[in-house]
Coordinates of C-alpha atoms and ligand atoms in Angstrom, one line a residue:
M329 CA 117.2 115.4 93.4
K330 CA 114.3 117.7 94.5
E331 CA 113.7 117.4 98.2
S332 CA 109.9 117.4 98.4
F333 CA 107.2 115.9 96.3
E334 CA 103.4 115.9 96.5
V335 CA 103.0 112.3 95.4
A336 CA 105.2 109.2 95.5
V337 CA 104.4 106.3 93.1
V338 CA 105.8 102.9 94.1
G339 CA 106.6 100.6 91.1
A340 CA 107.5 101.7 87.5
G341 CA 105.7 99.0 85.6
P342 CA 102.9 100.1 83.2
A343 CA 100.6 101.1 86.0
G344 CA 103.1 103.1 88.0
S345 CA 104.5 104.9 85.0
I346 CA 101.1 105.8 83.6
A347 CA 100.0 107.1 87.1
A348 CA 103.2 109.2 87.4
L349 CA 102.9 110.5 83.8
S350 CA 99.2 111.5 84.3
L351 CA 100.0 113.3 87.5
A352 CA 103.1 115.0 86.1
R353 CA 101.2 116.2 83.1
A354 CA 98.6 117.7 85.4
G355 CA 101.4 119.7 87.1
V356 CA 101.8 117.6 90.3
S357 CA 105.3 117.1 91.6
V358 CA 105.7 113.3 91.6
V359 CA 108.5 110.9 92.4
I360 CA 108.4 107.3 91.1
L361 CA 110.4 104.6 92.9
D362 CA 111.3 101.1 91.6
K363 CA 113.4 98.5 93.2
Q364 CA 115.0 97.7 89.9
H365 CA 117.1 99.7 87.4
F366 CA 115.7 100.3 83.9
P367 CA 115.8 98.8 81.3
R368 CA 114.7 95.7 83.3
D369 CA 113.2 92.4 82.3
K370 CA 109.6 91.6 83.3
V371 CA 108.2 88.1 82.8
C372 CA 105.3 88.6 80.4
G373 CA 103.9 87.4 77.0
D374 CA 104.7 90.9 75.7
V375 CA 101.3 91.4 74.0
L376 CA 99.4 94.7 74.0
M377 CA 95.7 93.9 73.6
P378 CA 93.2 96.4 72.1
D379 CA 92.5 98.0 75.5
A380 CA 96.2 98.7 76.1
I381 CA 96.5 100.2 72.6
G382 CA 93.4 102.3 73.1
L383 CA 94.8 103.8 76.4
L384 CA 98.2 104.5 74.8
R385 CA 96.4 106.3 72.0
Q386 CA 94.3 108.3 74.4
L387 CA 97.5 109.4 76.3
R388 CA 99.3 110.2 73.0
L389 CA 101.9 107.4 73.6
W390 CA 100.9 105.0 70.9
E391 CA 103.1 106.3 68.1
D392 CA 106.2 105.8 70.2
V393 CA 105.2 102.3 71.2
R394 CA 104.0 101.4 67.7
T395 CA 107.3 102.2 66.1
R396 CA 109.2 99.9 68.5
G397 CA 107.1 96.8 68.3
H398 CA 105.4 94.3 66.0
F399 CA 101.7 94.8 65.0
M400 CA 99.5 91.8 64.0
E401 CA 95.9 91.8 62.9
F402 CA 95.0 88.3 63.9
A403 CA 95.2 85.7 66.7
R404 CA 95.1 82.0 65.8
I405 CA 93.4 79.8 68.4
F406 CA 93.7 76.0 68.6
A407 CA 91.0 74.1 70.4
P408 CA 91.8 70.8 72.3
D409 CA 90.6 68.8 69.3
A410 CA 93.2 70.7 67.1
T411 CA 90.7 72.7 65.0
C412 CA 91.9 76.3 64.7
V413 CA 90.4 79.6 63.9
D414 CA 91.8 83.0 63.1
L415 CA 90.3 85.9 65.0
A416 CA 90.8 89.6 64.1
G417 CA 91.7 92.0 66.8
G418 CA 94.8 94.2 66.4
F419 CA 97.6 93.1 68.7
H420 CA 101.0 94.6 69.3
T421 CA 104.0 92.8 70.8
I422 CA 106.9 94.6 72.3
P423 CA 109.3 93.2 74.9
R424 CA 108.5 94.5 78.3
T425 CA 112.2 95.5 78.7
D426 CA 111.5 98.1 76.0
L427 CA 107.9 99.0 76.8
D428 CA 108.5 99.6 80.5
A429 CA 111.7 101.6 79.9
L430 CA 109.8 103.7 77.3
L431 CA 106.9 104.4 79.6
V432 CA 109.0 105.4 82.6
K433 CA 111.0 107.6 80.3
K434 CA 107.8 109.3 79.2
A435 CA 106.8 109.8 82.8
V436 CA 110.2 111.4 83.5
E437 CA 110.0 113.6 80.4
A438 CA 106.6 114.8 81.7
G439 CA 108.3 115.9 84.9
A440 CA 108.3 112.9 87.2
T441 CA 111.5 112.1 89.2
L442 CA 112.6 108.5 89.0
I443 CA 114.5 106.8 91.8
S444 CA 115.5 103.4 90.6
G445 CA 117.1 100.7 92.8
A446 CA 114.8 101.9 95.6
A447 CA 112.8 99.2 97.4
A448 CA 109.8 100.6 99.3
N449 CA 109.3 98.8 102.5
D450 CA 107.4 101.0 104.9
F451 CA 104.3 103.3 104.7
R452 CA 102.8 105.4 107.4
A453 CA 100.0 107.9 107.1
T454 CA 99.5 110.6 109.7
A455 CA 96.9 113.5 109.8
S456 CA 99.3 115.8 107.9
A457 CA 101.5 113.6 105.6
A458 CA 102.4 110.2 104.3
H459 CA 105.9 108.8 105.1
L460 CA 107.4 106.3 102.6
G461 CA 110.4 104.3 103.7
Y462 CA 112.7 102.6 101.2
L463 CA 116.1 101.0 100.9
E464 CA 118.5 102.3 98.3
N465 CA 121.9 100.6 98.0
G466 CA 121.4 99.2 101.5
D467 CA 120.7 102.7 103.0
R468 CA 117.4 103.3 104.7
K469 CA 115.7 106.5 103.4
E470 CA 112.4 108.2 103.8
I471 CA 110.3 110.6 101.7
R472 CA 107.5 112.7 103.1
V473 CA 104.6 113.3 100.6
R474 CA 101.0 114.2 100.7
M475 CA 99.9 110.9 99.3
A476 CA 101.2 107.7 97.6
L477 CA 100.1 105.4 94.8
L478 CA 101.1 101.8 95.0
A479 CA 101.7 99.9 91.7
C480 CA 104.0 97.1 92.8
G481 CA 102.4 94.4 90.6
A482 CA 101.9 91.0 92.0
H483 CA 104.5 91.6 94.7
A484 CA 102.5 90.3 97.8
K485 CA 105.3 91.2 100.3
T486 CA 105.2 94.8 99.3
L487 CA 101.4 94.9 99.4
G488 CA 101.6 93.5 103.0
R489 CA 104.0 96.2 104.0
F490 CA 101.6 98.8 102.8
G491 CA 98.8 97.3 104.9
V492 CA 96.3 96.8 102.1
S493 CA 95.2 93.3 103.4
P494 CA 96.6 91.4 100.5
R495 CA 95.8 87.8 99.7
E496 CA 99.1 85.9 100.1
T497 CA 98.7 83.5 97.2
P498 CA 98.6 84.5 93.5
S499 CA 95.7 83.7 91.2
A500 CA 97.8 82.2 88.5
I501 CA 101.4 81.5 87.5
A502 CA 102.9 81.7 84.0
M503 CA 106.3 81.0 82.5
R504 CA 108.0 82.1 79.3
T505 CA 111.2 82.1 77.3
Y506 CA 112.4 83.6 74.1
Y507 CA 113.3 81.8 70.9
R508 CA 114.8 82.7 67.6
L509 CA 112.9 80.5 65.1
R510 CA 113.5 79.8 61.4
E511 CA 113.1 82.7 59.0
N512 CA 110.0 81.7 57.0
L513 CA 107.8 81.1 60.0
D514 CA 104.5 82.9 60.1
D515 CA 104.9 86.0 62.2
T516 CA 101.6 87.7 61.2
R517 CA 99.5 86.4 64.1
L518 CA 99.5 85.4 67.7
F519 CA 99.2 81.6 68.4
F520 CA 97.2 80.3 71.4
W521 CA 96.7 76.6 72.3
F522 CA 93.9 75.6 74.6
E523 CA 95.4 72.2 75.2
R524 CA 93.4 69.6 77.2
A525 CA 96.4 69.1 79.6
V526 CA 96.7 72.8 80.2
L527 CA 93.1 74.0 80.4
P528 CA 91.8 76.4 81.7
G529 CA 95.4 77.7 81.2
Y530 CA 96.9 77.8 77.7
G531 CA 100.2 77.7 75.8
W532 CA 101.3 80.4 73.4
I533 CA 103.8 81.4 70.8
F534 CA 103.8 85.2 70.2
P535 CA 105.9 86.7 67.3
L536 CA 108.0 89.7 68.3
G537 CA 109.2 90.4 64.7
N538 CA 112.7 89.8 63.2
G539 CA 112.6 86.0 63.9
L540 CA 112.0 86.4 67.7
F541 CA 109.2 84.7 69.5
N542 CA 107.9 84.8 73.1
I543 CA 106.9 81.2 74.1
G544 CA 105.1 80.2 77.3
V545 CA 102.3 78.7 79.3
G546 CA 100.1 79.9 82.1
L547 CA 98.1 78.0 84.7
F548 CA 95.2 79.4 86.8
Q549 CA 95.7 78.4 90.4
D550 CA 92.4 79.9 91.4
A551 CA 90.7 77.5 89.0
G552 CA 92.3 74.6 90.7
Q553 CA 95.6 74.3 88.8
T554 CA 97.8 73.9 91.7
G555 CA 100.8 71.6 92.5
Q556 CA 102.0 71.4 88.9
N557 CA 105.6 72.0 87.8
L558 CA 105.3 74.8 85.4
R559 CA 108.5 74.1 83.6
Q560 CA 107.4 70.5 83.0
V561 CA 104.0 71.7 81.7
L562 CA 105.8 74.0 79.3
N563 CA 108.3 71.4 78.2
S564 CA 105.6 68.8 77.5
F565 CA 103.4 71.4 75.7
L566 CA 106.3 72.1 73.4
A567 CA 107.3 68.4 73.0
Q568 CA 103.8 66.8 72.6
C569 CA 101.7 69.3 70.9
E570 CA 102.2 68.9 67.2
V571 CA 102.1 72.5 65.8
P572 CA 104.3 74.2 68.4
R573 CA 106.7 71.3 68.3
E574 CA 107.0 71.8 64.5
M575 CA 107.3 75.6 64.9
I576 CA 110.2 75.5 67.3
R577 CA 112.1 72.8 65.4
G578 CA 115.6 74.0 64.5
G579 CA 115.1 77.1 66.7
T580 CA 117.5 78.5 69.3
R581 CA 116.4 79.3 72.8
L582 CA 117.7 82.7 73.7
A583 CA 116.8 83.1 77.3
P584 CA 116.2 81.0 80.5
F585 CA 112.6 79.9 81.3
K586 CA 111.3 82.5 83.8
G587 CA 108.0 82.2 85.7
A588 CA 106.0 84.8 87.6
P589 CA 102.8 85.1 89.6
L590 CA 99.6 86.9 88.4
R591 CA 96.9 88.4 90.5
T592 CA 93.6 88.4 88.7
G593 CA 89.8 89.1 89.0
L594 CA 90.1 92.6 90.6
T595 CA 90.5 91.0 94.0
G596 CA 93.3 90.4 96.5
A597 CA 94.0 93.8 98.0
E598 CA 92.2 96.9 99.2
P599 CA 92.3 99.7 96.6
S600 CA 92.7 102.5 99.1
R601 CA 93.6 103.4 102.7
D602 CA 94.6 106.7 104.3
R603 CA 96.7 108.7 101.9
L604 CA 97.1 105.7 99.6
L605 CA 95.6 104.5 96.3
V606 CA 96.5 101.1 94.8
C607 CA 96.4 100.3 91.1
G608 CA 97.3 97.8 88.4
E609 CA 98.0 94.2 89.1
S610 CA 98.4 95.0 92.8
I611 CA 94.5 95.2 93.0
G612 CA 94.2 92.2 90.7
A613 CA 93.5 94.2 87.5
T614 CA 94.5 91.3 85.3
Y615 CA 91.8 89.2 83.6
S616 CA 91.0 85.7 84.6
M617 CA 90.7 83.5 81.5
S618 CA 93.3 85.4 79.5
G619 CA 95.9 86.6 82.0
E620 CA 96.2 89.9 80.2
G621 CA 96.7 92.8 82.5
I622 CA 98.8 95.6 80.9
G623 CA 95.8 97.4 79.5
K624 CA 93.8 97.4 82.8
A625 CA 97.0 98.1 84.8
M626 CA 97.3 101.4 82.8
E627 CA 93.6 102.1 82.9
T628 CA 93.3 101.7 86.7
A629 CA 96.4 103.8 87.1
N630 CA 95.0 106.6 85.0
I631 CA 91.8 106.5 87.1
A632 CA 93.9 106.4 90.3
A633 CA 95.7 109.5 89.1
E634 CA 92.4 111.3 88.5
H635 CA 91.3 110.5 92.1
A636 CA 94.7 111.5 93.4
L637 CA 94.3 114.9 91.7
A638 CA 90.9 115.4 93.2
A639 CA 92.2 114.4 96.6
L640 CA 95.1 116.8 96.4
S641 CA 92.9 119.7 95.4
S642 CA 90.3 119.1 98.1
G643 CA 92.9 118.1 100.7
K644 CA 90.7 115.1 101.6
M645 CA 92.9 112.0 101.8
A646 CA 91.5 109.9 104.6
A647 CA 90.4 106.4 103.8
R648 CA 86.7 107.3 103.9
D649 CA 87.4 110.1 101.2
L650 CA 89.5 107.9 99.0
A651 CA 86.9 105.1 99.1
R652 CA 85.4 107.0 96.2
Y653 CA 88.1 105.4 94.1
D654 CA 87.1 101.9 95.3
R655 CA 83.5 102.6 94.3
D656 CA 84.6 104.0 90.9
L657 CA 86.5 100.8 90.2
E658 CA 83.5 98.7 91.2
R659 CA 81.2 100.7 89.0
R660 CA 83.5 100.5 85.9
F661 CA 85.0 97.1 86.2
R662 CA 83.3 94.7 88.7
E663 CA 80.9 93.2 86.2
L664 CA 83.5 92.9 83.5
F665 CA 86.0 91.1 85.7
A666 CA 83.2 88.8 87.0
S667 CA 82.4 87.9 83.4
Y668 CA 86.0 86.9 82.6
R669 CA 85.9 84.7 85.7
K670 CA 82.7 83.0 84.5
G671 CA 84.2 82.8 81.0
Q672 CA 87.2 81.0 82.5
Y673 CA 84.9 78.4 84.0
W674 CA 83.3 77.6 80.7
L675 CA 86.4 77.8 78.5
G676 CA 88.2 75.5 80.9
R677 CA 86.0 72.6 79.7
P678 CA 87.5 70.9 76.6
A679 CA 84.0 70.2 75.1
V680 CA 83.0 73.9 75.4
C681 CA 86.4 75.0 73.9
N682 CA 85.9 72.6 71.0
L683 CA 82.4 73.9 70.4
V684 CA 83.2 77.6 70.6
F685 CA 86.3 77.6 68.4
G686 CA 84.9 75.0 66.1
R687 CA 81.7 77.0 65.6
A688 CA 83.7 80.2 65.1
R689 CA 84.8 78.7 61.8
T690 CA 81.3 78.6 60.4
S691 CA 79.1 80.8 62.5
S692 CA 79.6 84.5 62.0
W693 CA 77.6 85.1 65.3
V694 CA 80.2 83.1 67.3
R695 CA 83.1 84.7 65.5
S696 CA 81.7 88.2 66.1
M697 CA 81.2 87.4 69.8
L698 CA 84.8 86.2 70.1
E699 CA 86.2 89.2 68.3
G700 CA 83.9 91.4 70.4
I701 CA 85.4 89.9 73.6
I702 CA 88.9 90.7 72.3
A703 CA 87.9 94.2 71.5
E704 CA 85.9 94.5 74.8
S705 CA 82.8 95.5 72.9
R706 CA 81.1 92.2 74.1
D707 CA 80.8 90.8 77.5
P708 CA 82.3 87.2 77.7
T709 CA 79.2 85.8 79.2
E710 CA 77.1 86.7 76.1
L711 CA 78.9 83.7 74.6
L712 CA 80.4 81.8 77.6
S713 CA 77.2 81.0 79.5
P714 CA 74.6 78.2 79.1
Y715 CA 72.3 80.5 77.0
G716 CA 75.3 81.8 75.0
L717 CA 76.5 78.3 74.2
L718 CA 73.0 77.3 73.2
K719 CA 73.0 80.2 70.7
A720 CA 76.5 79.2 69.5
L721 CA 75.0 75.8 68.6
V722 CA 72.2 77.2 66.4
L723 CA 73.0 80.7 65.2
R724 CA 74.9 81.2 61.9
Ligands
FAD1224 C1 104.3 85.0 82.0 C2 103.3 86.1 82.0 C3 102.8 86.5 80.8 C4 101.9 87.6 80.7 N1 101.5 88.0 79.4 C5 100.8 89.1 79.3 C6 100.5 89.7 78.0 O1 101.0 89.1 77.0 N2 99.7 90.8 77.9 C7 99.2 91.4 79.0 O2 98.4 92.4 78.9 N3 99.5 90.9 80.3 C8 100.3 89.9 80.5 N4 100.7 89.4 81.7 C9 100.2 90.2 82.9 C10 101.1 91.5 83.0 O3 102.4 91.2 83.1 C11 100.7 92.3 84.2 O4 99.3 92.5 84.2 C12 101.3 93.7 84.2 O5 102.7 93.6 84.2 C13 100.8 94.5 85.4 O6 101.5 95.8 85.4 P1 101.8 96.6 86.8 O7 102.4 97.9 86.4 O8 100.6 96.6 87.6 O9 102.8 95.6 87.5 P2 104.3 95.2 87.1 O10 104.5 95.3 85.6 O11 104.6 93.9 87.8 O12 105.2 96.3 87.7 C14 105.4 96.4 89.1 C15 106.7 97.2 89.4 O13 106.8 97.4 90.8 C16 108.2 97.2 91.2 N5 108.2 96.9 92.6 C17 107.6 95.8 93.2 N6 107.8 95.9 94.5 C18 108.5 97.1 94.8 C19 109.0 97.7 95.9 N7 108.8 97.2 97.2 N8 109.6 98.9 95.8 C20 109.8 99.5 94.6 N9 109.3 98.9 93.4 C21 108.7 97.7 93.5 C22 108.7 96.1 90.3 O14 110.1 96.1 90.2 C23 108.0 96.4 89.0 O15 108.8 97.2 88.1 C24 101.5 88.3 81.9 C25 102.0 87.9 83.1 C26 102.9 86.8 83.2 C27 103.5 86.5 84.5

C-alpha cells in the first residue's frame, strides 16, 4: 500500500465511493476506508430513483449499473382506501450488495486505494495535516492526510467521533427482507402501500428481476412514529393488507428481516469542520416522505469532492474556508429538503393520501405533479400544500 495520500474518505457506500472516484479521476491521491469487506450487505429498498440514475449517467457509470439490475418504467401506489394509480418515472433496482461493490470497484479502477475492514475511530486536524485513526484487525493505525471526507451513512457513533455535532437519534427506521415469489407475478413496476396503520411511513414490494423481490416497511420517527416494533408492523402489513398478502402467497423468504436507521431532512450533523467535509446520509441527505437517499448521497459526495479539490489547490482547509461547502448545500438543497418535509406532513394524513392518489387517476394535473415530484422537476409543495390540494380538487 502507498504510504501517503492527500485525501482519506471514510465509508464506501454510494457517497464515499463517488467522492473517492471523483477525486481520483481529478488526479488526487485518495484512500477509502470501510469497516466492512466488500461485497457487503446494506439494508435498503435497492431502488435507484431518477436522481440517482441521472448522476450515474453524468459520471459515465450508468451502463455498468444498468446491465446488472432491473429497470421499470412505473410505480404503482396504493392509497389507504385501496385505490391505486400507476405513475411513470423510470426506476432501477439493484441489490446494494452489487451496487456498492461495483461503485467501490470503479473508485479503485480510477486510482483510489481501498482499505476494507478498517473502522475509523479518531480524527484530529492540526495546522498542517489531518490525522485519521482506525482499527484494522484489532490493530490501531493512523494515516496522515491533507483532508478527509466523512461518508459513514447513518452511523451516529462515527459521526460523534469526528466531532460534527451529530443528533443521536435517527429520523426514521426501516426494515426489509428478500423473497422469491411465484413466476407469473408482475415485476414491471414498484409497489408502494400508504396504509393507514403505517402512515406517514409506507410498505413496499420492489421487484429485483428473476423472481426476486425486496419487501419492507419504513416508519418516520421524526413524524412521531416512535415506540413501534418494526418487525410487527411489517408482519401485520404483509398479513392484513390484501394485495401484498396475495402477492407473497406461496413465496419463499430468502433472508432474515433486517432493519436500519435513516437520517433525513439535510439535518443532524455539521457538513464541515477543519480539514473535513461530510456528505451523504451522514448529513441527512435522504428525503423525508420517501426515505430515498442513494441519489442525494452521491450528489452531495460529488459536490464535496469539488469543494475538496478547490481546498487542496488553494491550501485553505480551515473550517471557515470549508464553510463554503455548507453554504453551497444550503443554496442547492435546503428548500427541496424542506419541501419533502412538508410533503411528509400532508401525505401522512389518510384523507389527503386518498384525495391525491384518487385524483391522480382522473386529473392529468395531479398525475403530472406526482410524476414531476418523482423526476424532481416539481417541488412537492406545489401539490402537497393547502393551495396545491385545492387545485387537486378542481383541476383536470
Ligand atoms: C430499509 C431501508 C430502505 C431504503 N431504501 C432506499 C431505496 O430504495 N432507495 C434509496 O435511494 N434509498 C433508500 N434508503 C436510504 C439509503 O440506504 C441511504 O440513503 C444510502 O445508503 C446513503 O448512502 P451513504 O453512502 O451516505 O451511506 P451508507 O450507504 O450507509 O454507507 C456508509 C458506509 O460507511 C461505512 N462506515 C460506517 N462507519 C464507519 C467507520 N467508523 N469506519 C469505516 N467505515 C464506516 C459503512 O460500513 C458503510 O459501508 C433506504 C434505507 C433503509 C434503511
